[in-house]
CSV table of C-alpha atoms in Angstrom, one decimal:
chain,number,residue,atom,x,y,z
F,1,MET,CA,38.3,-43.4,-5.6
F,2,THR,CA,40.7,-40.7,-5.3
F,3,ARG,CA,39.4,-36.5,-4.5
F,4,SER,CA,40.0,-35.6,-7.6
F,5,PHE,CA,38.2,-38.3,-9.0
F,6,ARG,CA,35.4,-37.7,-7.0
F,7,SER,CA,34.7,-34.3,-7.3
F,8,THR,CA,34.9,-34.6,-10.9
F,9,ARG,CA,31.7,-36.9,-10.6
F,10,TRP,CA,29.6,-34.6,-9.1
F,11,GLY,CA,31.2,-31.7,-10.9
F,12,GLY,CA,29.4,-33.6,-14.0
F,13,LEU,CA,25.9,-34.7,-11.7
F,14,ILE,CA,25.3,-31.2,-10.6
F,15,ALA,CA,26.0,-29.8,-14.2
F,16,ALA,CA,23.6,-32.3,-15.3
F,17,ALA,CA,21.2,-31.8,-13.0
F,18,GLY,CA,21.7,-27.7,-12.9
F,19,LEU,CA,20.9,-28.5,-17.0
F,20,GLY,CA,18.3,-30.2,-16.4
F,21,PHE,CA,16.2,-27.6,-14.1
F,22,ILE,CA,17.6,-24.9,-16.6
F,23,ALA,CA,15.8,-26.8,-18.7
F,24,ALA,CA,12.6,-27.4,-16.6
F,25,MET,CA,12.5,-23.4,-16.2
F,26,THR,CA,12.5,-22.2,-19.5
F,27,LEU,CA,11.5,-24.1,-22.0
F,28,VAL,CA,8.2,-25.1,-20.9
F,29,PRO,CA,5.7,-23.5,-22.6
F,30,ARG,CA,3.7,-20.8,-22.0
F,31,PRO,CA,1.5,-19.4,-24.5
F,32,GLU,CA,-1.6,-17.6,-21.8
F,33,GLU,CA,1.7,-15.4,-21.0
F,34,ALA,CA,2.9,-14.8,-25.4
F,35,VAL,CA,0.8,-11.2,-26.0
F,36,LEU,CA,1.9,-9.9,-22.6
F,37,ASN,CA,5.7,-10.8,-23.6
F,38,ALA,CA,5.6,-10.3,-27.0
F,39,GLN,CA,5.3,-6.2,-26.0
F,40,THR,CA,8.5,-6.6,-23.8
F,41,PRO,CA,11.4,-5.7,-26.4
F,42,PRO,CA,14.3,-8.0,-26.6
F,43,TRP,CA,16.9,-5.1,-26.4
F,44,CYS,CA,15.3,-4.4,-22.3
F,45,LEU,CA,17.7,-4.6,-19.9
F,46,ILE,CA,15.3,-4.4,-16.7
F,47,CYS,CA,11.8,-5.6,-18.0
F,48,GLY,CA,8.4,-5.6,-17.1
F,49,SER,CA,6.9,-4.5,-13.1
F,50,LEU,CA,9.5,-7.1,-11.3
F,51,GLY,CA,12.5,-6.8,-13.8
F,52,GLY,CA,14.2,-6.8,-10.6
F,53,VAL,CA,13.3,-10.2,-9.4
F,54,ASP,CA,13.7,-11.6,-13.2
F,55,VAL,CA,17.4,-10.4,-12.9
F,56,LEU,CA,18.4,-11.9,-9.8
F,57,LEU,CA,16.5,-15.3,-10.6
F,58,ASN,CA,18.1,-15.4,-13.8
F,59,VAL,CA,21.5,-14.8,-12.1
F,60,LEU,CA,20.5,-17.9,-9.7
F,61,LEU,CA,19.7,-20.3,-12.1
F,62,PHE,CA,22.6,-20.9,-13.8
F,63,VAL,CA,25.0,-20.4,-10.3
F,64,PRO,CA,24.7,-24.6,-10.5
F,65,TYR,CA,25.3,-25.4,-14.0
F,66,GLY,CA,29.0,-22.6,-14.1
F,67,PHE,CA,29.3,-24.7,-10.9
F,68,GLY,CA,29.1,-28.8,-11.7
F,69,LEU,CA,31.3,-27.6,-15.1
F,70,ARG,CA,34.4,-26.2,-12.9
F,71,LEU,CA,34.1,-29.2,-10.8
F,72,ALA,CA,33.9,-31.3,-13.1
F,73,GLY,CA,36.9,-30.0,-15.0
F,74,TRP,CA,36.1,-27.4,-17.4
F,75,SER,CA,38.6,-24.9,-17.4
F,76,TRP,CA,37.7,-21.2,-17.1
F,77,ARG,CA,37.5,-20.9,-21.1
F,78,ARG,CA,35.6,-23.5,-21.7
F,79,THR,CA,33.4,-23.2,-18.6
F,80,ALA,CA,32.2,-19.9,-20.0
F,81,ILE,CA,32.2,-20.8,-23.4
F,82,ILE,CA,29.3,-23.5,-22.8
F,83,VAL,CA,27.5,-22.0,-20.6
F,84,LEU,CA,27.2,-18.7,-23.3
F,85,ALA,CA,26.3,-21.0,-25.8
F,86,THR,CA,23.7,-22.6,-23.7
F,87,THR,CA,21.8,-19.9,-22.7
F,88,ILE,CA,21.8,-18.4,-26.1
F,89,GLY,CA,20.6,-21.3,-27.1
F,90,VAL,CA,17.6,-21.1,-24.5
F,91,GLU,CA,17.1,-17.3,-26.1
F,92,THR,CA,17.2,-18.7,-29.6
F,93,LEU,CA,14.9,-21.6,-28.6
F,94,GLN,CA,12.3,-19.1,-26.2
F,95,LEU,CA,12.0,-16.7,-29.6
F,96,TRP,CA,11.2,-19.3,-32.1
F,97,ALA,CA,10.2,-22.0,-31.1
F,98,ILE,CA,8.9,-22.1,-27.4
F,99,ALA,CA,5.2,-21.1,-27.6
F,100,GLY,CA,5.1,-17.5,-24.5
F,101,ARG,CA,8.7,-17.8,-23.7
F,102,ASP,CA,10.2,-14.4,-23.5
F,103,ALA,CA,13.8,-13.9,-24.9
F,104,SER,CA,15.7,-11.0,-24.1
F,105,ILE,CA,19.6,-9.4,-24.2
F,106,SER,CA,18.6,-9.5,-20.1
F,107,ASP,CA,18.7,-12.8,-20.0
F,108,ILE,CA,21.2,-13.6,-21.4
F,109,ILE,CA,23.7,-11.4,-19.5
F,110,THR,CA,22.2,-12.4,-16.2
F,111,ASN,CA,22.5,-16.0,-17.1
F,112,THR,CA,25.9,-15.6,-18.2
F,113,THR,CA,26.9,-14.0,-14.9
F,114,GLY,CA,25.3,-16.9,-12.9
F,115,GLY,CA,26.9,-19.3,-14.4
F,116,LEU,CA,30.7,-18.0,-13.7
F,117,LEU,CA,29.6,-17.0,-10.3
F,118,GLY,CA,29.3,-20.4,-9.9
F,119,ALA,CA,32.6,-21.1,-12.0
F,120,TRP,CA,34.5,-19.3,-8.8
F,121,LEU,CA,32.5,-20.7,-6.5
F,122,ALA,CA,33.6,-24.0,-6.9
F,123,GLY,CA,37.2,-22.8,-6.4
F,124,GLN,CA,35.8,-21.4,-3.0
F,125,TRP,CA,34.0,-24.3,-1.4
F,126,ALA,CA,36.5,-26.0,0.6
F,127,GLY,CA,37.6,-22.8,2.0
F,128,VAL,CA,33.7,-21.5,2.7
F,129,ILE,CA,32.9,-25.1,4.3
F,130,LEU,CA,36.0,-25.5,5.7
F,131,PRO,CA,37.7,-23.0,6.7
F,132,ALA,CA,40.5,-22.1,8.9
F,133,ARG,CA,39.8,-20.6,12.2
F,134,GLU,CA,40.7,-17.3,11.2
F,135,THR,CA,38.9,-17.2,8.3
F,136,ALA,CA,35.9,-18.9,10.0
F,137,ARG,CA,35.9,-15.6,12.0
F,138,ARG,CA,35.9,-13.4,8.9
F,139,LEU,CA,33.2,-15.4,7.3
F,140,ALA,CA,30.7,-15.0,10.3
F,141,ILE,CA,31.1,-11.7,11.1
F,142,VAL,CA,30.8,-10.2,7.6
F,143,GLY,CA,28.3,-13.2,7.1
F,144,GLY,CA,26.2,-11.4,10.3
F,145,ALA,CA,26.8,-8.1,8.7
F,146,ILE,CA,24.7,-9.5,5.5
F,147,TRP,CA,21.9,-10.7,6.6
F,148,LEU,CA,21.4,-7.1,8.6
F,149,GLY,CA,22.3,-5.2,5.7
F,150,ILE,CA,19.4,-7.4,3.9
F,151,LEU,CA,16.4,-6.4,6.9
F,152,LEU,CA,17.5,-3.0,6.1
F,153,ILE,CA,17.0,-2.8,2.9
F,154,SER,CA,13.5,-5.1,3.0
F,155,GLY,CA,12.7,-2.8,5.6
F,156,ALA,CA,13.2,0.4,3.5
F,157,LEU,CA,10.6,-1.1,0.4
F,158,LEU,CA,8.3,-1.4,3.0
F,159,HIS,CA,6.9,2.1,2.7
F,160,THR,CA,4.4,3.5,-0.2
F,161,SER,CA,5.3,5.0,-2.5
F,162,TYR,CA,3.4,7.2,-4.8
F,163,PRO,CA,3.9,9.7,-7.9
F,164,LEU,CA,2.5,12.8,-8.2
F,165,ASN,CA,0.9,13.0,-11.9
F,166,SER,CA,-2.9,11.8,-13.0
F,167,TYR,CA,-4.9,8.9,-11.3
F,168,TYR,CA,-7.8,7.1,-12.6
F,169,GLY,CA,-10.1,5.4,-10.7
F,170,GLN,CA,-11.0,1.7,-12.3
F,171,TRP,CA,-14.2,-0.1,-10.9
F,172,ALA,CA,-14.8,-3.5,-12.0
F,173,ALA,CA,-11.2,-2.7,-14.9
F,174,ASP,CA,-10.7,-5.3,-17.8
F,175,LEU,CA,-7.0,-5.6,-17.7
F,176,PRO,CA,-4.5,-7.7,-19.5
F,177,GLY,CA,-3.1,-11.3,-17.7
F,178,LEU,CA,-6.5,-10.8,-14.6
F,179,ALA,CA,-10.2,-12.4,-14.4
F,180,LYS,CA,-13.1,-9.2,-15.0
F,181,PHE,CA,-14.8,-8.9,-12.0
F,182,GLN,CA,-18.4,-9.9,-12.9
F,183,GLY,CA,-20.9,-8.2,-10.0
F,184,ARG,CA,-21.2,-4.8,-9.6
F,185,ILE,CA,-19.6,-2.0,-7.9
F,186,LEU,CA,-22.2,0.4,-5.4
F,187,SER,CA,-19.4,2.4,-4.5
F,188,ALA,CA,-15.5,3.0,-4.1
F,189,GLU,CA,-14.0,5.6,-1.0
F,190,VAL,CA,-10.6,6.1,-0.2
F,191,ASP,CA,-10.8,8.1,3.4
F,192,GLY,CA,-14.1,8.8,2.6
F,193,MET,CA,-13.1,11.0,-0.9
F,194,PRO,CA,-15.4,9.2,-3.3
F,195,ILE,CA,-13.4,7.5,-5.9
F,196,PRO,CA,-15.1,7.6,-9.9
F,197,SER,CA,-14.8,5.0,-12.1
F,198,HIS,CA,-12.4,7.7,-14.3
F,199,ARG,CA,-10.3,10.2,-14.4
F,200,ILE,CA,-9.6,11.4,-10.7
F,201,ARG,CA,-9.4,15.1,-10.9
F,202,GLU,CA,-8.4,15.5,-7.4
F,203,THR,CA,-5.6,13.3,-7.5
F,204,ARG,CA,-3.1,15.0,-5.2
F,205,GLU,CA,-6.0,15.5,-2.0
F,206,LEU,CA,-5.9,12.0,-3.2
F,207,ARG,CA,-2.1,11.5,-2.4
F,208,ARG,CA,-2.0,13.4,0.2
F,209,ARG,CA,-4.5,10.9,2.0
F,210,LEU,CA,-2.7,7.9,0.0
F,211,GLN,CA,0.1,8.8,2.0
F,212,ALA,CA,-1.4,9.4,5.5
F,213,GLY,CA,-2.5,6.1,5.5
F,214,VAL,CA,-4.6,3.6,2.5
F,215,ILE,CA,-8.4,3.4,3.8
F,216,VAL,CA,-10.1,2.2,1.0
F,217,HIS,CA,-14.2,1.0,1.2
F,218,VAL,CA,-15.7,-0.8,-1.5
F,219,THR,CA,-19.6,-1.5,-1.5
F,220,ALA,CA,-20.1,-4.1,-4.1
F,221,ILE,CA,-22.7,-6.6,-5.3
F,222,MET,CA,-20.9,-10.7,-5.6
F,223,ASP,CA,-21.4,-13.0,-8.5
F,224,GLY,CA,-19.7,-15.9,-7.6
F,225,PRO,CA,-16.0,-17.0,-7.1
F,226,THR,CA,-13.7,-15.6,-10.0
F,227,SER,CA,-11.3,-18.1,-11.5
F,228,SER,CA,-8.3,-16.2,-11.2
F,229,LEU,CA,-7.9,-12.8,-9.9
F,230,ALA,CA,-10.5,-10.1,-10.6
F,231,PRO,CA,-9.9,-6.4,-10.0
F,232,VAL,CA,-13.4,-5.0,-7.9
F,233,PHE,CA,-11.4,-1.3,-7.9
F,234,SER,CA,-8.1,-0.1,-8.4
F,235,ILE,CA,-6.5,3.0,-9.1
F,236,PHE,CA,-3.7,3.8,-12.0
F,237,ASP,CA,-1.5,6.4,-12.9
F,238,LYS,CA,-2.0,8.4,-16.7
F,239,HIS,CA,1.6,5.7,-17.1
F,240,GLN,CA,-1.1,2.7,-16.6
F,241,ARG,CA,1.2,1.8,-12.7
F,242,ASN,CA,-0.6,0.5,-10.1
F,243,ILE,CA,-1.4,2.7,-7.2
F,244,LEU,CA,-4.4,0.2,-5.6
F,245,MET,CA,-5.8,-3.1,-6.0
F,246,LEU,CA,-8.4,-4.2,-3.8
F,247,GLY,CA,-9.7,-7.6,-6.3
F,248,GLN,CA,-11.6,-11.7,-5.6
F,249,ASP,CA,-9.2,-14.0,-6.5
F,250,GLY,CA,-11.9,-17.4,-6.2
F,251,ARG,CA,-13.6,-16.9,-3.1
F,252,GLY,CA,-10.8,-14.9,-1.5
F,253,PHE,CA,-9.9,-11.2,-1.3
F,254,GLU,CA,-6.3,-9.7,-2.2
F,255,PHE,CA,-5.3,-6.1,-1.9
F,256,ASP,CA,-1.9,-4.4,-2.4
F,257,THR,CA,-1.2,-0.7,-3.1
F,258,ARG,CA,2.4,0.6,-4.3
F,259,MET,CA,5.2,0.8,-2.6
F,260,ARG,CA,8.9,1.2,-2.7
F,261,THR,CA,9.5,-1.8,-3.9
F,262,THR,CA,8.3,-1.0,-6.9
F,263,LEU,CA,10.8,1.4,-7.9
F,264,VAL,CA,13.5,-1.4,-7.7
F,265,LYS,CA,11.2,-3.7,-9.7
F,266,LEU,CA,10.3,-6.1,-6.8
F,267,ARG,CA,7.3,-7.5,-5.6
F,268,PRO,CA,5.2,-5.7,-3.3
F,269,PRO,CA,3.4,-7.7,-0.4
F,270,THR,CA,-0.2,-8.1,-0.8
F,271,LEU,CA,-2.9,-9.6,1.6
F,272,ARG,CA,-5.0,-12.1,1.6
F,273,LEU,CA,-9.0,-13.0,3.2
F,274,GLU,CA,-10.9,-15.7,2.4
F,275,PRO,CA,-14.3,-15.2,3.9
F,276,THR,CA,-15.3,-17.8,6.1
F,277,VAL,CA,-18.5,-18.3,5.5
F,278,PRO,CA,-18.5,-18.0,1.5
F,279,LEU,CA,-20.2,-15.4,-0.3
F,280,VAL,CA,-22.8,-15.9,-2.9
F,281,SER,CA,-24.3,-14.8,-6.2
F,282,GLY,CA,-26.2,-11.7,-5.0
F,283,ASP,CA,-24.8,-11.1,-1.5
F,284,THR,CA,-23.5,-7.6,-1.1
F,285,VAL,CA,-20.3,-6.7,0.2
F,286,GLU,CA,-18.7,-4.4,2.2
F,287,LEU,CA,-14.7,-4.3,1.4
F,288,THR,CA,-12.5,-2.3,3.5
F,289,ALA,CA,-8.5,-2.4,2.9
F,290,ARG,CA,-6.1,-0.4,4.9
F,291,LEU,CA,-2.5,0.0,5.2
F,292,VAL,CA,-1.8,2.6,8.2
F,293,HIS,CA,1.0,2.8,10.3
F,294,SER,CA,2.3,0.1,8.2
F,295,ARG,CA,-0.3,-2.2,9.3
F,296,LEU,CA,-2.2,-4.1,6.7
F,297,GLY,CA,-5.9,-5.4,6.8
F,298,LEU,CA,-8.3,-6.8,4.9
F,299,ARG,CA,-11.7,-6.7,6.0
F,300,VAL,CA,-15.4,-8.2,4.6
F,301,ALA,CA,-18.8,-8.2,5.9
F,302,SER,CA,-22.1,-9.6,4.6
F,303,SER,CA,-24.9,-10.6,6.1
F,304,ARG,CA,-23.4,-13.7,5.9
F,305,GLY,CA,-21.1,-12.3,9.0
F,306,VAL,CA,-17.9,-10.7,8.8
F,307,SER,CA,-14.2,-12.0,8.1
F,308,GLN,CA,-11.1,-9.7,8.9
F,309,ARG,CA,-7.4,-10.2,9.0
F,310,GLU,CA,-4.4,-8.0,9.5
F,311,PHE,CA,-1.0,-8.2,9.2
F,312,ASP,CA,1.9,-6.0,10.7
F,313,LEU,CA,4.9,-5.1,7.4
F,314,SER,CA,8.9,-6.4,8.7
F,315,PRO,CA,12.3,-6.1,8.0
F,316,GLY,CA,12.0,-9.9,7.4
F,317,LEU,CA,9.8,-10.0,4.2
F,318,GLY,CA,12.7,-10.0,1.8
F,319,TRP,CA,11.9,-13.9,0.5
F,320,ALA,CA,8.5,-12.5,-1.0
F,321,MET,CA,9.6,-9.5,-2.3
F,322,LEU,CA,11.6,-12.2,-4.6
F,323,LEU,CA,9.1,-14.7,-5.5
F,324,PRO,CA,8.5,-15.3,-9.5
F,325,TYR,CA,5.0,-16.2,-8.7
F,326,ASP,CA,2.8,-14.3,-7.2
F,327,TYR,CA,2.2,-14.7,-3.4
F,328,ALA,CA,-0.6,-13.0,-1.3
F,329,TYR,CA,0.3,-13.0,2.5
F,330,GLY,CA,-2.0,-15.8,4.3
F,331,SER,CA,-1.3,-17.6,7.4
F,332,ALA,CA,1.7,-19.5,7.0
F,333,VAL,CA,3.8,-15.7,6.1
F,334,GLU,CA,4.7,-15.5,10.0
F,335,TRP,CA,6.6,-19.4,9.3
F,336,LEU,CA,8.1,-18.3,6.0
F,337,THR,CA,9.3,-15.7,7.4
F,338,ALA,CA,10.5,-17.2,10.0
F,339,LEU,CA,12.6,-19.8,7.7
F,340,TRP,CA,13.9,-17.2,6.1
F,341,LEU,CA,15.1,-15.1,9.2
F,342,GLY,CA,17.0,-18.4,11.1
F,343,GLY,CA,18.0,-20.0,7.8
F,344,LEU,CA,20.3,-17.0,6.3
F,345,LEU,CA,21.8,-17.2,9.9
F,346,ILE,CA,22.9,-21.2,9.9
F,347,PRO,CA,25.9,-20.4,8.0
F,348,VAL,CA,26.9,-17.5,10.2
F,349,GLY,CA,26.6,-19.8,13.6
F,350,TYR,CA,28.8,-22.5,11.8
F,351,TRP,CA,31.3,-19.7,10.8
F,352,ALA,CA,31.1,-18.4,14.3
F,353,ALA,CA,31.6,-21.8,15.8
F,354,SER,CA,34.5,-23.0,13.6
F,355,GLY,CA,36.3,-19.9,14.5
F,356,TRP,CA,36.2,-19.8,18.0
F,357,ALA,CA,37.5,-22.5,20.6
F,358,GLY,CA,36.5,-24.3,23.7
F,359,ARG,CA,34.8,-21.4,25.9
F,360,HIS,CA,35.6,-19.2,23.7
F,361,ALA,CA,33.0,-20.9,21.2
F,362,LEU,CA,30.1,-21.0,23.7
F,363,ALA,CA,30.9,-16.8,24.5
F,364,ALA,CA,30.7,-16.7,20.2
F,365,LEU,CA,26.7,-18.8,21.1
F,366,VAL,CA,25.5,-16.4,23.1
F,367,ALA,CA,26.5,-13.5,21.8
F,368,GLY,CA,26.2,-13.6,18.3
F,369,ALA,CA,22.7,-15.3,18.5
F,370,ALA,CA,21.7,-11.9,21.1
F,371,GLY,CA,23.6,-9.7,19.1
F,372,LEU,CA,22.1,-10.5,15.9
F,373,ALA,CA,18.3,-10.5,17.7
F,374,VAL,CA,19.1,-6.9,19.6
F,375,LEU,CA,19.8,-6.0,16.4
F,376,GLY,CA,17.9,-7.3,13.5
F,377,MET,CA,14.9,-7.5,15.5
F,378,GLY,CA,15.1,-4.5,17.9
F,379,VAL,CA,16.9,-2.0,16.2
F,380,VAL,CA,16.6,-2.5,12.0
F,381,PRO,CA,12.7,-1.9,12.8
F,382,LEU,CA,13.0,0.9,14.4
F,383,LEU,CA,15.6,2.1,11.9
F,384,VAL,CA,13.3,1.9,9.1
F,385,ASN,CA,10.2,2.8,11.3
F,386,LEU,CA,8.3,-0.7,10.9
F,387,PRO,CA,6.5,-2.0,13.9
F,388,ALA,CA,7.7,-4.6,16.2
F,389,VAL,CA,8.8,-7.8,15.4
F,390,SER,CA,6.4,-10.7,16.3
F,391,TRP,CA,7.7,-13.4,19.1
F,392,SER,CA,8.3,-15.7,15.8
F,393,ALA,CA,11.2,-13.8,13.9
F,394,TRP,CA,13.3,-13.7,17.4
F,395,LEU,CA,13.2,-17.3,18.2
F,396,ALA,CA,13.8,-18.0,14.7
F,397,THR,CA,16.8,-15.3,14.9
F,398,ILE,CA,18.1,-17.4,18.2
F,399,ALA,CA,17.1,-21.1,16.4
F,400,GLY,CA,18.9,-20.3,12.9
F,401,TYR,CA,22.0,-18.8,14.7
F,402,ALA,CA,22.1,-21.3,17.5
F,403,LEU,CA,21.6,-24.6,15.0
F,404,GLY,CA,24.7,-23.2,12.4
F,405,TRP,CA,26.8,-22.7,16.0
F,406,ALA,CA,25.4,-27.0,16.9
F,407,LEU,CA,27.1,-27.9,13.3
F,408,GLY,CA,30.5,-26.2,13.9
F,409,TRP,CA,31.0,-27.1,17.0
F,410,ARG,CA,30.1,-30.6,16.0
F,411,ARG,CA,33.7,-30.2,13.7
F,412,ASN,CA,34.9,-28.7,16.0
């Protein structure tokens, strides 16, 4: 079996799998989102509060499809035509036949871009996986710089950003797409400032306090678990943009506040806490949410006991900003962050080992692992004014690079 035939066969399989994945992600009905999606104009390019996430995921969705088509032997022109025809077909079905799906010009542009990117990668994969030594060195240096850039951007986005206009307090708000909190709010305040369930007259003072450090305190009477996320206390501005929200989801509680991630339409961090002793209807609870010096905290106190959780924001949380679904930081967040940090460095370590031979390869291991760990885990948090990262992040950085280096060294 010739190499060309094997590539063609694998390309066809990859294209078929990519097309199946596209269908699974885009053609499943979502009738519960029909009303919300109907409010989005089809000509919108970066739509909704998470438009940045949608754009990135729409590009990535079509990369395997374009990669497979090109690897299967299709010309650039035919690959482009097939990709464009596929995304137009998907958008047409979403518009006329699939309930609750959102069709837009943005999807056509981003899907086509992803398909063409995949086609380009099909012509480059051999040079990336089996590079010459000089090429491998350049890839290692560029890959390490990109990794550091991702950390810098992620860290810079993890700071609050509050618009200067009118704010409105909301007690147990009834918002589209969210459940309704059926309990009763007794009081709500931010840094000691009482917040009513209507327009806040002292918005400038509230904004000043929020910028100094978010401390939210709510007293409420519970009414059992909720079916989904239900706002207990929230603040929105006059453009209906979320400033902060403290809500109940099932038996747990979640808290988020507006951050710079919102400016680029990525997902902001959300902290979740499940009380160790479940609350029941009629319990009076004291809910305290904090974001002070980049440390998220949530505390639930009642006659049944006290539960609390705190978490330091770190540059390694870029993965959580890009998720296509709601995610609240729970007990697994540190390990997911470690997988993100280490996983991104595996190819960098691989290229480093492929680019230097003998004793130079060993030097590349030590210098690369130590240098990236110090710069990424030590210097970057200082540059973006975030707390020191946990030991698991340091370990993941070194382990990811070392694993990649071991794979590259075996190749040598």
